[in-house]
Amino acid sequence: MEKVINESQQGQSLVLEQDKKNSRKLYIESYGCQMNFSDSEIVASILANEGFNTTNNIEDADLVLVNTCSIRDKAEQTVRKRLEHYNSVKKINPGMKVGVLGCMAERLKSQFLEEEKIVDLVVGPDAYKDLPNLISEVDEGRDAVNVILSKDETYGDVAPVRLNSNGVTAFVSITRGCDNMCTFCVVPFTRGRERSRDPQSIIEEVNDLWERGYKEVTLLGQNVDSYLWYGGGLKKDFEKASDLQKATAVNFANLLDMCAIAQPKMRFRFSTSNPQDMTLDVIEIMAKHANICNYIHLPVQSGSNRVLKAMNRQHTREEYFDLIDNIKKIIPDCAISQDMIAGFPTETEEDHKDTLSLMEYVKYDFGFMFAYSERPGTLAARKLEDDIEEPIKKRRLQEIIRLQQKHSLYRTQQHLGKIEEVLIEKESKKSSLHWSGRNSQNTVVVFPKENYKPGDFVNVKIIDCTSATLIGEAVGYSNNN
Ligand code: SAH
Ligand code: F3S
């Protein structure tokens, strides 16, 4: 009799332990590129299967994960500051465990555990499926690290849990890693070699998003135009593929076509395109489908041929102009944006002027501009001295930003008086009486709410603008609804 009671008591405590495990709270914070935000949704999904529910309140969390960025020193400093903050939260919530994910985890590995005493867990971008095991280790009081990079992990089989979603737009990752080895860039070291995801799983995710009411998908990769599915494996091993695999391979243009056909009312965008890998067939597929947005993020980094070479970018300024001309010829109203780096090692005033004159030629719709930040382990860090003094870098960056602002205003003004289709995403940050959405060119449009709602495609007449925003009024539903 006594034994039976004991057993059932034991059973009860096991159930309680299980309940506790099934109702743990995860707080996850993401920094850096869109891919990191998308990866956090994969992590949330993997941990949901382990009984973790996400919370927006860090003080309630059993587990805090920070998905980190290493692209510039400043990005890493931001994360270090957040770790200090978590340390102060731990005083209120002593049971809380802290894990570091993403590029800083991959770059610093177990060194993180020594440098930051608060960290219990370090997990690189290809090791998220190991999180359940790693968390068990942490539960048993041991620190846990997995930073192994993979040849074939694409998380194609994980259905992301959409975090902080507006319910209208979503990211779908299509490639991981990057083989381009731009000399300034840490990504090939932190995210490993390039591999593509099975197109079938991409289409399934897109279909599922449509069924759940999403209206716009951005296909994500470090270098999307290099997408190539031949049955799995690294991009660099494609040469070794069989004849059949080669004959049935799916490239980025094919993938875009498949997506646009699978969901003809879903809007598609993609990011990021490296000019050296962008082909005309991609632009032609964009022109063929009304539901592929007329917008290309086409980072160039510098307008100087000498600097482009030192950066290991595989195209010249002239080839870039040809690409821009072709885009504008095939899609006249296509918006183009840039990433630019000011003060790359050895950059002269003349090189900088080449950057400004390239910008003058393209007149980008908008851009993301940075001062060069040396990243340990990159080819530039090993081979070139970071020799442009900070004040000069800052001044050049300012000149680039000022010119971009002028061009952005020039571009937004081109929309005045036109009627454009806008997908409503959310309430405007500045006014609760206005909706905020984007047109095909990716420019933000705000307009009075009337009876419209998020997820509606609305024709909006553009009546005013700043350099970043178009202001308009709705003239009716577009026929895409
Ligand atoms: N292909 C990537 C680009 C990654 S990094 C993508 O999908 O976005 C994003 C941008 O950061 C780069 O285009 C570059 O302009 C900038 N960047 C990368 N490394 C940098 C460095 N060491 N210093 C300053 N800017 C850098
Ligand atoms: Fe970085 Fe160049 Fe790839 S910027 S992500 S190495 S395309």
Short mmCIF file of C-alpha atoms and ligand atoms in Angstrom, two decimals:
data_model
loop_
_atom_site.label_atom_id
_atom_site.label_comp_id
_atom_site.label_asym_id
_atom_site.label_seq_id
_atom_site.Cartn_x
_atom_site.Cartn_y
_atom_site.Cartn_z
CA MET A 1 0.00 0.00 0.00
CA GLU A 2 2.70 2.39 1.05
CA LYS A 3 4.64 1.58 -2.10
CA VAL A 4 1.64 2.40 -4.30
CA ILE A 5 1.24 5.83 -2.66
CA ASN A 6 4.89 6.51 -3.15
CA GLU A 7 4.70 5.60 -6.79
CA SER A 8 1.72 7.81 -7.42
CA GLN A 9 3.38 10.66 -5.54
CA GLN A 10 6.44 10.19 -7.63
CA GLY A 11 4.24 10.18 -10.71
CA GLN A 12 2.63 13.41 -9.61
CA SER A 13 5.91 15.15 -9.08
CA LEU A 14 7.05 13.96 -12.50
CA VAL A 15 3.89 15.43 -14.01
CA LEU A 16 4.50 18.70 -12.15
CA GLU A 17 8.07 18.77 -13.40
CA GLN A 18 6.75 18.11 -16.91
CA ASP A 19 4.14 20.88 -16.56
CA LYS A 20 6.82 23.28 -15.45
CA LYS A 21 8.88 22.34 -18.49
CA ASN A 22 5.86 22.72 -20.77
CA SER A 23 5.08 26.22 -19.63
CA ARG A 24 8.47 27.85 -19.71
CA LYS A 25 8.74 31.36 -21.04
CA LEU A 26 11.09 32.46 -23.78
CA TYR A 27 12.08 36.09 -24.34
CA ILE A 28 13.89 36.54 -27.66
CA GLU A 29 15.49 39.70 -28.97
CA SER A 30 17.01 40.12 -32.46
CA TYR A 31 19.61 42.47 -33.90
CA GLY A 32 21.08 42.97 -37.36
CA CYS A 33 19.83 41.75 -40.72
CA GLN A 34 16.37 40.51 -41.68
CA MET A 35 17.78 36.98 -41.74
CA ASN A 36 18.37 37.20 -38.00
CA PHE A 37 14.75 38.20 -37.40
CA SER A 38 13.68 35.32 -39.60
CA ASP A 39 16.03 32.91 -37.76
CA SER A 40 14.51 33.95 -34.43
CA GLU A 41 11.15 32.76 -35.77
CA ILE A 42 12.74 29.38 -36.51
CA VAL A 43 14.22 29.27 -33.00
CA ALA A 44 10.83 30.15 -31.47
CA SER A 45 9.30 27.27 -33.44
CA ILE A 46 11.95 24.75 -32.34
CA LEU A 47 11.48 25.82 -28.71
CA ALA A 48 7.67 25.87 -28.94
CA ASN A 49 7.96 22.10 -29.46
CA GLU A 50 9.86 21.99 -26.17
CA GLY A 51 7.05 23.76 -24.34
CA PHE A 52 8.41 27.30 -24.46
CA ASN A 53 5.92 30.11 -25.00
CA THR A 54 7.28 33.50 -26.03
CA THR A 55 6.83 36.49 -23.73
CA ASN A 56 7.42 40.20 -24.29
CA ASN A 57 8.23 40.68 -20.64
CA ILE A 58 11.85 39.86 -19.88
CA GLU A 59 11.21 39.77 -16.14
CA ASP A 60 8.92 36.74 -16.63
CA ALA A 61 11.38 34.85 -18.80
CA ASP A 62 12.94 31.49 -17.93
CA LEU A 63 15.16 31.79 -20.97
CA VAL A 64 16.44 34.96 -22.66
CA LEU A 65 17.94 34.58 -26.11
CA VAL A 66 19.66 37.36 -28.01
CA ASN A 67 20.18 36.87 -31.73
CA THR A 68 23.30 38.86 -32.49
CA CYS A 69 25.02 40.69 -35.34
CA SER A 70 28.77 41.00 -36.00
CA ILE A 71 28.67 43.05 -39.17
CA ARG A 72 30.20 46.16 -37.59
CA ASP A 73 31.87 46.73 -34.24
CA LYS A 74 28.96 48.96 -33.18
CA ALA A 75 26.49 46.09 -33.65
CA GLU A 76 28.55 43.97 -31.26
CA GLN A 77 28.77 46.80 -28.71
CA THR A 78 24.96 47.09 -28.76
CA VAL A 79 24.68 43.42 -27.82
CA ARG A 80 27.26 43.79 -25.02
CA LYS A 81 25.12 46.59 -23.57
CA ARG A 82 22.04 44.37 -23.72
CA LEU A 83 23.93 41.66 -21.82
CA GLU A 84 24.63 44.22 -19.07
CA HIS A 85 20.91 44.94 -18.98
CA TYR A 86 20.07 41.22 -18.70
CA ASN A 87 22.49 41.07 -15.80
CA SER A 88 20.48 43.70 -13.95
CA VAL A 89 17.22 41.84 -14.72
CA LYS A 90 18.74 38.68 -13.29
CA LYS A 91 18.74 40.35 -9.85
CA ILE A 92 14.93 40.38 -9.99
CA ASN A 93 14.66 37.05 -11.82
CA PRO A 94 17.57 34.89 -10.59
CA GLY A 95 16.43 31.65 -12.32
CA MET A 96 16.67 33.21 -15.76
CA LYS A 97 19.14 31.66 -18.23
CA VAL A 98 20.79 33.66 -21.02
CA GLY A 99 21.77 32.39 -24.46
CA VAL A 100 23.59 34.11 -27.30
CA LEU A 101 22.63 33.14 -30.87
CA GLY A 102 23.71 34.29 -34.32
CA CYS A 103 26.86 35.79 -35.76
CA MET A 104 28.53 36.93 -32.52
CA ALA A 105 28.03 33.44 -31.10
CA GLU A 106 29.72 31.98 -34.17
CA ARG A 107 32.54 34.52 -34.16
CA LEU A 108 33.41 34.39 -30.46
CA LYS A 109 32.40 30.80 -29.66
CA SER A 110 33.17 29.66 -26.10
CA GLN A 111 35.22 32.83 -25.56
CA PHE A 112 31.82 34.39 -24.91
CA LEU A 113 31.36 32.34 -21.76
CA GLU A 114 34.62 33.70 -20.35
CA GLU A 115 34.03 37.30 -21.40
CA GLU A 116 30.42 37.57 -20.35
CA LYS A 117 29.70 35.73 -17.12
CA ILE A 118 25.95 36.08 -17.58
CA VAL A 119 25.95 33.87 -20.69
CA ASP A 120 24.93 30.20 -20.20
CA LEU A 121 24.48 29.16 -23.80
CA VAL A 122 26.24 29.96 -27.12
CA VAL A 123 24.63 28.74 -30.36
CA GLY A 124 25.73 29.49 -33.93
CA PRO A 125 23.33 30.04 -36.88
CA ASP A 126 23.43 26.43 -38.13
CA ALA A 127 22.96 24.74 -34.73
CA TYR A 128 19.46 25.83 -33.68
CA LYS A 129 18.05 22.30 -33.97
CA ASP A 130 20.43 21.33 -31.18
CA LEU A 131 18.83 23.90 -28.83
CA PRO A 132 16.68 21.33 -26.96
CA ASN A 133 19.80 19.31 -26.05
CA LEU A 134 21.81 22.39 -25.21
CA ILE A 135 19.04 23.70 -22.94
CA SER A 136 18.96 20.35 -21.10
CA GLU A 137 22.68 20.79 -20.46
CA VAL A 138 22.05 24.26 -19.08
CA ASP A 139 19.18 22.91 -16.94
CA GLU A 140 21.67 20.54 -15.39
CA GLY A 141 23.95 23.42 -14.51
CA ARG A 142 26.47 23.18 -17.32
CA ASP A 143 27.28 25.85 -19.90
CA ALA A 144 26.53 24.72 -23.44
CA VAL A 145 28.06 25.65 -26.81
CA ASN A 146 27.36 24.54 -30.40
CA VAL A 147 28.84 26.61 -33.19
CA ILE A 148 29.23 23.91 -35.83
CA LEU A 149 28.51 25.23 -39.33
CA SER A 150 26.63 22.95 -41.68
CA LYS A 151 26.78 21.94 -45.36
CA ASP A 152 23.07 21.37 -45.75
CA GLU A 153 21.06 22.88 -42.89
CA THR A 154 18.41 25.24 -44.32
CA TYR A 155 15.67 24.78 -41.67
CA GLY A 156 13.37 24.06 -44.63
CA ASP A 157 11.44 21.60 -42.45
CA VAL A 158 10.79 24.05 -39.59
CA ALA A 159 7.56 26.08 -39.71
CA PRO A 160 8.51 29.48 -38.22
CA VAL A 161 6.50 30.99 -35.36
CA ARG A 162 5.84 34.55 -36.58
CA LEU A 163 7.10 36.97 -33.93
CA ASN A 164 5.88 40.57 -33.51
CA SER A 165 4.05 40.07 -36.78
CA ASN A 166 1.73 42.62 -38.39
CA GLY A 167 -0.07 39.61 -39.94
CA VAL A 168 0.44 41.09 -43.42
CA THR A 169 4.13 40.80 -44.35
CA ALA A 170 6.54 37.93 -43.66
CA PHE A 171 10.08 36.80 -44.43
CA VAL A 172 10.85 33.43 -46.00
CA SER A 173 14.49 32.41 -46.10
CA ILE A 174 15.70 30.75 -49.30
CA THR A 175 19.47 30.51 -48.91
CA ARG A 176 21.91 30.42 -46.02
CA GLY A 177 25.54 31.47 -45.87
CA CYS A 178 27.58 33.28 -48.50
CA ASP A 179 30.47 32.29 -50.75
CA ASN A 180 31.31 35.73 -52.06
CA MET A 181 34.09 36.57 -49.64
CA CYS A 182 33.90 40.35 -49.91
CA THR A 183 37.10 41.29 -48.10
CA PHE A 184 35.40 43.55 -45.50
CA CYS A 185 32.63 41.12 -44.59
CA VAL A 186 32.39 38.75 -41.64
CA VAL A 187 29.28 36.92 -42.90
CA PRO A 188 31.05 34.07 -44.76
CA PHE A 189 32.84 33.27 -41.48
CA THR A 190 29.79 33.49 -39.24
CA ARG A 191 27.17 31.96 -41.53
CA GLY A 192 29.29 29.51 -43.44
CA ARG A 193 29.13 28.33 -47.04
CA GLU A 194 26.21 29.02 -49.28
CA ARG A 195 23.38 26.49 -49.62
CA SER A 196 19.86 26.75 -50.98
CA ARG A 197 16.57 25.55 -49.61
CA ASP A 198 14.30 23.06 -51.39
CA PRO A 199 11.90 25.11 -53.57
CA GLN A 200 9.04 22.80 -52.62
CA SER A 201 9.37 23.74 -48.94
CA ILE A 202 9.56 27.43 -49.90
CA ILE A 203 6.32 27.18 -51.91
CA GLU A 204 4.65 25.30 -49.05
CA GLU A 205 5.61 28.06 -46.62
CA VAL A 206 4.33 30.72 -49.03
CA ASN A 207 1.02 28.84 -49.48
CA ASP A 208 0.65 28.47 -45.73
CA LEU A 209 1.27 32.20 -45.23
CA TRP A 210 -1.38 33.03 -47.81
CA GLU A 211 -3.87 30.77 -46.08
CA ARG A 212 -3.17 32.56 -42.82
CA GLY A 213 -3.93 35.95 -44.36
CA TYR A 214 -0.44 37.19 -45.22
CA LYS A 215 -0.23 39.35 -48.35
CA GLU A 216 3.48 39.96 -48.89
CA VAL A 217 6.57 37.74 -48.69
CA THR A 218 10.20 38.83 -48.82
CA LEU A 219 12.48 36.02 -49.97
CA LEU A 220 15.66 36.26 -47.95
CA GLY A 221 19.26 35.33 -48.47
CA GLN A 222 22.68 36.95 -48.16
CA ASN A 223 22.91 36.69 -51.92
CA VAL A 224 19.53 35.63 -53.35
CA ASP A 225 20.46 35.75 -57.04
CA SER A 226 22.91 32.97 -56.40
CA TYR A 227 20.06 30.63 -55.30
CA LEU A 228 20.51 27.19 -56.84
CA TRP A 229 18.67 24.02 -55.86
CA TYR A 230 19.95 20.78 -57.32
CA GLY A 231 18.81 18.39 -54.62
CA GLY A 232 20.68 19.81 -51.63
CA GLY A 233 24.28 20.51 -50.73
CA LEU A 234 26.63 23.42 -51.06
CA LYS A 235 26.49 25.80 -54.00
CA LYS A 236 30.20 25.32 -54.55
CA ASP A 237 29.65 21.54 -55.05
CA PHE A 238 27.20 22.05 -57.94
CA GLU A 239 29.89 21.12 -60.46
CA LYS A 240 29.98 17.61 -58.93
CA ALA A 241 26.20 17.14 -59.33
CA SER A 242 24.84 14.48 -61.72
CA ASP A 243 23.62 15.38 -65.24
CA LEU A 244 20.03 14.86 -64.11
CA GLN A 245 20.53 17.13 -61.10
CA LYS A 246 22.02 19.79 -63.34
CA ALA A 247 19.21 19.49 -65.90
CA THR A 248 16.49 19.85 -63.26
CA ALA A 249 18.21 22.51 -61.13
CA VAL A 250 16.13 25.52 -60.02
CA ASN A 251 17.81 28.94 -60.14
CA PHE A 252 16.59 32.21 -58.62
CA ALA A 253 14.65 33.33 -61.71
CA ASN A 254 12.87 29.92 -61.77
CA LEU A 255 12.11 30.18 -58.06
CA LEU A 256 10.64 33.70 -58.42
CA ASP A 257 8.50 32.46 -61.30
CA MET A 258 7.28 29.48 -59.24
CA CYS A 259 6.39 31.72 -56.27
CA ALA A 260 4.59 34.32 -58.38
CA ILE A 261 2.53 31.60 -60.10
CA ALA A 262 1.79 29.63 -56.91
CA GLN A 263 0.22 32.69 -55.23
CA PRO A 264 -0.76 35.25 -57.89
CA LYS A 265 -2.25 37.70 -55.38
CA MET A 266 0.64 37.52 -52.92
CA ARG A 267 3.21 40.28 -53.31
CA PHE A 268 6.84 39.15 -53.53
CA ARG A 269 10.05 40.98 -52.73
CA PHE A 270 13.57 39.68 -52.28
CA SER A 271 16.76 40.73 -50.56
CA THR A 272 19.74 40.96 -51.05
CA SER A 273 21.07 41.03 -54.60
CA ASN A 274 24.78 41.17 -55.23
CA PRO A 275 25.24 42.91 -58.61
CA GLN A 276 27.76 40.31 -59.73
CA ASP A 277 25.17 37.52 -59.45
CA MET A 278 22.08 39.34 -60.72
CA THR A 279 21.11 38.15 -64.19
CA LEU A 280 18.78 39.58 -66.82
CA ASP A 281 16.42 36.62 -66.55
CA VAL A 282 15.60 37.70 -62.96
CA ILE A 283 14.68 41.18 -64.17
CA GLU A 284 12.60 39.69 -66.96
CA ILE A 285 10.70 37.46 -64.52
CA MET A 286 10.06 40.55 -62.37
CA ALA A 287 8.65 42.35 -65.40
CA LYS A 288 6.50 39.32 -66.32
CA HIS A 289 4.66 39.14 -62.98
CA ALA A 290 2.64 42.06 -61.59
CA ASN A 291 2.91 40.53 -58.11
CA ILE A 292 6.72 40.77 -57.99
CA CYS A 293 7.46 44.25 -56.66
CA ASN A 294 9.40 46.75 -58.72
CA TYR A 295 12.20 47.17 -56.26
CA ILE A 296 15.78 45.87 -56.07
CA HIS A 297 18.19 46.31 -53.19
CA LEU A 298 21.46 46.35 -55.09
CA PRO A 299 24.39 47.16 -52.77
CA VAL A 300 27.48 48.46 -54.55
CA GLN A 301 29.67 49.53 -51.56
CA SER A 302 31.89 51.85 -53.63
CA GLY A 303 31.95 53.65 -56.98
CA SER A 304 35.68 53.24 -57.49
CA ASN A 305 36.96 50.36 -59.61
CA ARG A 306 40.14 50.20 -57.56
CA VAL A 307 38.21 49.92 -54.26
CA LEU A 308 35.70 47.45 -55.72
CA LYS A 309 38.65 45.23 -56.62
CA ALA A 310 40.19 45.57 -53.17
CA MET A 311 36.79 44.62 -51.73
CA ASN A 312 36.72 41.52 -53.98
CA ARG A 313 33.47 42.67 -55.58
CA GLN A 314 33.43 40.89 -58.92
CA HIS A 315 32.21 43.74 -61.12
CA THR A 316 33.35 47.15 -62.29
CA ARG A 317 31.58 50.47 -62.04
CA GLU A 318 30.84 50.25 -65.79
CA GLU A 319 29.29 46.79 -65.47
CA TYR A 320 27.16 48.10 -62.62
CA PHE A 321 25.92 50.96 -64.82
CA ASP A 322 25.04 48.42 -67.54
CA LEU A 323 22.99 46.47 -65.00
CA ILE A 324 21.21 49.63 -63.83
CA ASP A 325 20.50 50.61 -67.45
CA ASN A 326 19.08 47.15 -68.16
CA ILE A 327 16.86 47.26 -65.07
CA LYS A 328 15.49 50.67 -66.04
CA LYS A 329 15.00 49.56 -69.63
CA ILE A 330 13.05 46.44 -68.68
CA ILE A 331 11.22 47.94 -65.65
CA PRO A 332 11.22 51.74 -66.07
CA ASP A 333 9.69 52.49 -62.66
CA CYS A 334 11.88 50.03 -60.73
CA ALA A 335 13.20 51.46 -57.46
CA ILE A 336 16.81 50.72 -56.56
CA SER A 337 18.51 51.05 -53.19
CA GLN A 338 22.13 50.78 -52.11
CA ASP A 339 24.52 49.87 -49.32
CA MET A 340 27.66 52.00 -49.27
CA ILE A 341 30.85 51.83 -47.22
CA ALA A 342 32.83 55.04 -46.59
CA GLY A 343 36.53 54.89 -45.75
CA PHE A 344 37.50 51.38 -46.86
CA PRO A 345 41.31 50.98 -46.39
CA THR A 346 43.37 52.94 -48.96
CA GLU A 347 40.29 54.89 -50.18
CA THR A 348 41.47 58.22 -51.65
CA GLU A 349 39.51 61.44 -52.14
CA GLU A 350 39.30 60.47 -55.79
CA ASP A 351 37.81 57.05 -54.96
CA HIS A 352 35.28 58.80 -52.72
CA LYS A 353 34.38 61.18 -55.57
CA ASP A 354 33.81 58.13 -57.77
CA THR A 355 31.29 56.91 -55.20
CA LEU A 356 29.47 60.25 -55.28
CA SER A 357 29.44 60.32 -59.09
CA LEU A 358 28.13 56.73 -59.23
CA MET A 359 25.31 57.79 -56.89
CA GLU A 360 24.63 60.79 -59.12
CA TYR A 361 24.25 58.41 -62.09
CA VAL A 362 21.88 55.99 -60.36
CA LYS A 363 19.97 58.42 -58.09
CA TYR A 364 19.00 55.65 -55.66
CA ASP A 365 15.57 55.69 -54.07
CA PHE A 366 17.18 55.09 -50.69
CA GLY A 367 20.22 53.56 -49.09
CA PHE A 368 22.02 52.17 -46.07
CA MET A 369 25.35 53.85 -45.53
CA PHE A 370 28.17 52.92 -43.16
CA ALA A 371 31.68 53.91 -42.11
CA TYR A 372 34.11 51.04 -42.63
CA SER A 373 34.52 48.93 -39.51
CA GLU A 374 37.39 46.46 -39.47
CA ARG A 375 36.21 42.94 -38.64
CA PRO A 376 38.70 40.49 -37.14
CA GLY A 377 39.59 37.55 -39.38
CA THR A 378 38.38 39.09 -42.66
CA LEU A 379 40.80 39.39 -45.56
CA ALA A 380 40.78 43.19 -45.32
CA ALA A 381 41.71 43.00 -41.64
CA ARG A 382 44.56 40.60 -42.37
CA LYS A 383 45.93 42.31 -45.48
CA LEU A 384 45.08 46.00 -45.22
CA GLU A 385 45.65 48.61 -42.56
CA ASP A 386 42.49 50.44 -41.41
CA ASP A 387 44.22 53.63 -42.51
CA ILE A 388 41.45 56.17 -43.09
CA GLU A 389 41.22 58.38 -40.03
CA GLU A 390 37.87 58.49 -38.25
CA PRO A 391 37.12 62.19 -38.99
CA ILE A 392 37.75 61.58 -42.70
CA LYS A 393 35.54 58.46 -42.71
CA LYS A 394 32.81 60.42 -40.94
CA ARG A 395 33.03 63.36 -43.33
CA ARG A 396 32.88 61.11 -46.39
CA LEU A 397 29.96 59.21 -44.88
CA GLN A 398 28.15 62.51 -44.23
CA GLU A 399 28.67 63.56 -47.86
CA ILE A 400 27.27 60.23 -49.06
CA ILE A 401 24.26 60.50 -46.72
CA ARG A 402 23.55 64.10 -47.76
CA LEU A 403 23.63 63.20 -51.44
CA GLN A 404 21.37 60.20 -50.80
CA GLN A 405 18.84 62.44 -49.03
CA LYS A 406 18.77 64.71 -52.05
CA HIS A 407 18.21 61.76 -54.38
CA SER A 408 15.58 60.22 -52.10
CA LEU A 409 13.58 63.45 -52.24
CA TYR A 410 14.03 63.59 -56.02
CA ARG A 411 12.68 60.02 -56.23
CA THR A 412 9.72 60.50 -53.87
CA GLN A 413 8.73 63.63 -55.81
CA GLN A 414 8.39 61.49 -58.95
CA HIS A 415 5.39 59.81 -57.30
CA LEU A 416 3.42 63.06 -56.78
CA GLY A 417 0.05 63.10 -58.53
CA LYS A 418 0.17 59.37 -59.32
CA ILE A 419 -2.27 56.70 -58.15
CA GLU A 420 -0.36 53.76 -56.68
CA GLU A 421 -1.31 50.44 -55.16
CA VAL A 422 -0.45 50.31 -51.46
CA LEU A 423 -0.62 47.28 -49.17
CA ILE A 424 -1.70 48.46 -45.71
CA GLU A 425 0.57 47.08 -42.98
CA LYS A 426 -0.21 48.98 -39.78
CA GLU A 427 -1.22 52.24 -38.18
CA SER A 428 1.09 55.15 -38.95
CA LYS A 429 3.57 55.75 -36.12
CA LYS A 430 2.88 59.46 -36.26
CA SER A 431 -0.91 59.47 -36.43
CA SER A 432 -3.58 57.07 -35.22
CA LEU A 433 -5.86 58.44 -37.94
CA HIS A 434 -3.62 57.20 -40.76
CA TRP A 435 -2.59 53.84 -42.18
CA SER A 436 0.96 53.05 -43.18
CA GLY A 437 1.87 50.71 -46.01
CA ARG A 438 4.23 50.47 -48.97
CA ASN A 439 3.89 50.83 -52.71
CA SER A 440 5.50 48.39 -55.14
CA GLN A 441 8.74 50.42 -55.03
CA ASN A 442 8.99 49.83 -51.27
CA THR A 443 8.39 53.49 -50.37
CA VAL A 444 6.28 54.05 -47.26
CA VAL A 445 2.88 55.61 -47.98
CA VAL A 446 0.60 57.06 -45.28
CA PHE A 447 -3.03 58.04 -45.82
CA PRO A 448 -6.28 58.60 -43.84
CA LYS A 449 -7.77 55.32 -42.60
CA GLU A 450 -11.40 55.64 -43.73
CA ASN A 451 -12.88 52.11 -43.67
CA TYR A 452 -9.82 50.26 -44.89
CA LYS A 453 -7.88 47.77 -42.78
CA PRO A 454 -4.42 46.17 -42.62
CA GLY A 455 -3.98 43.61 -45.40
CA ASP A 456 -6.08 45.60 -47.90
CA PHE A 457 -4.59 46.59 -51.24
CA VAL A 458 -5.70 50.18 -51.78
CA ASN A 459 -5.19 52.61 -54.66
CA VAL A 460 -3.79 55.79 -53.16
CA LYS A 461 -3.37 59.15 -54.84
CA ILE A 462 0.00 60.64 -53.80
CA ILE A 463 -0.41 64.31 -52.86
CA ASP A 464 2.66 65.17 -50.81
CA CYS A 465 6.03 63.74 -49.80
CA THR A 466 9.15 63.99 -47.67
CA SER A 467 12.43 62.34 -48.71
CA ALA A 468 11.32 59.12 -46.96
CA THR A 469 7.51 59.05 -47.04
CA LEU A 470 4.67 59.56 -49.47
CA ILE A 471 1.44 61.10 -48.20
CA GLY A 472 -1.78 60.38 -50.02
CA GLU A 473 -5.49 59.68 -49.95
CA ALA A 474 -7.29 56.47 -50.84
CA VAL A 475 -9.32 56.39 -54.04
CA GLY A 476 -10.66 52.83 -53.64
CA TYR A 477 -9.69 49.16 -53.37
CA SER A 478 -7.24 47.93 -55.98
CA ASN A 479 -8.37 44.93 -58.01
CA ASN A 480 -5.82 42.72 -56.21
CA ASN A 481 -8.14 42.19 -53.20
N1 SAH B 1 24.50 40.28 -48.60
C1 SAH B 1 24.21 40.85 -47.35
C2 SAH B 1 25.06 41.99 -47.00
C3 SAH B 1 25.46 41.78 -45.66
S1 SAH B 1 26.02 43.03 -44.78
C4 SAH B 1 22.75 41.12 -47.12
O1 SAH B 1 21.95 40.30 -47.42
O2 SAH B 1 22.34 42.15 -46.58
C5 SAH B 1 25.00 44.44 -45.08
C6 SAH B 1 25.84 45.63 -45.40
O3 SAH B 1 26.69 45.95 -44.31
C7 SAH B 1 26.81 45.44 -46.57
O4 SAH B 1 26.18 45.56 -47.80
C8 SAH B 1 27.82 46.50 -46.32
O5 SAH B 1 27.46 47.73 -46.89
C9 SAH B 1 27.81 46.65 -44.80
N2 SAH B 1 29.02 46.09 -44.20
C10 SAH B 1 29.42 44.81 -44.21
N3 SAH B 1 30.62 44.68 -43.60
C11 SAH B 1 30.98 45.92 -43.21
C12 SAH B 1 32.12 46.46 -42.55
N4 SAH B 1 33.13 45.67 -42.19
N5 SAH B 1 32.15 47.79 -42.30
C13 SAH B 1 31.12 48.58 -42.67
N6 SAH B 1 30.04 48.15 -43.31
C14 SAH B 1 29.96 46.83 -43.58
FE1 F3S B 2 29.04 39.80 -47.15
FE2 F3S B 2 29.63 40.13 -49.65
FE3 F3S B 2 28.32 37.96 -48.89
S1 F3S B 2 28.81 41.69 -48.28
S2 F3S B 2 27.19 38.59 -47.09
S3 F3S B 2 30.40 38.50 -48.35
S4 F3S B 2 27.92 39.19 -50.72
#
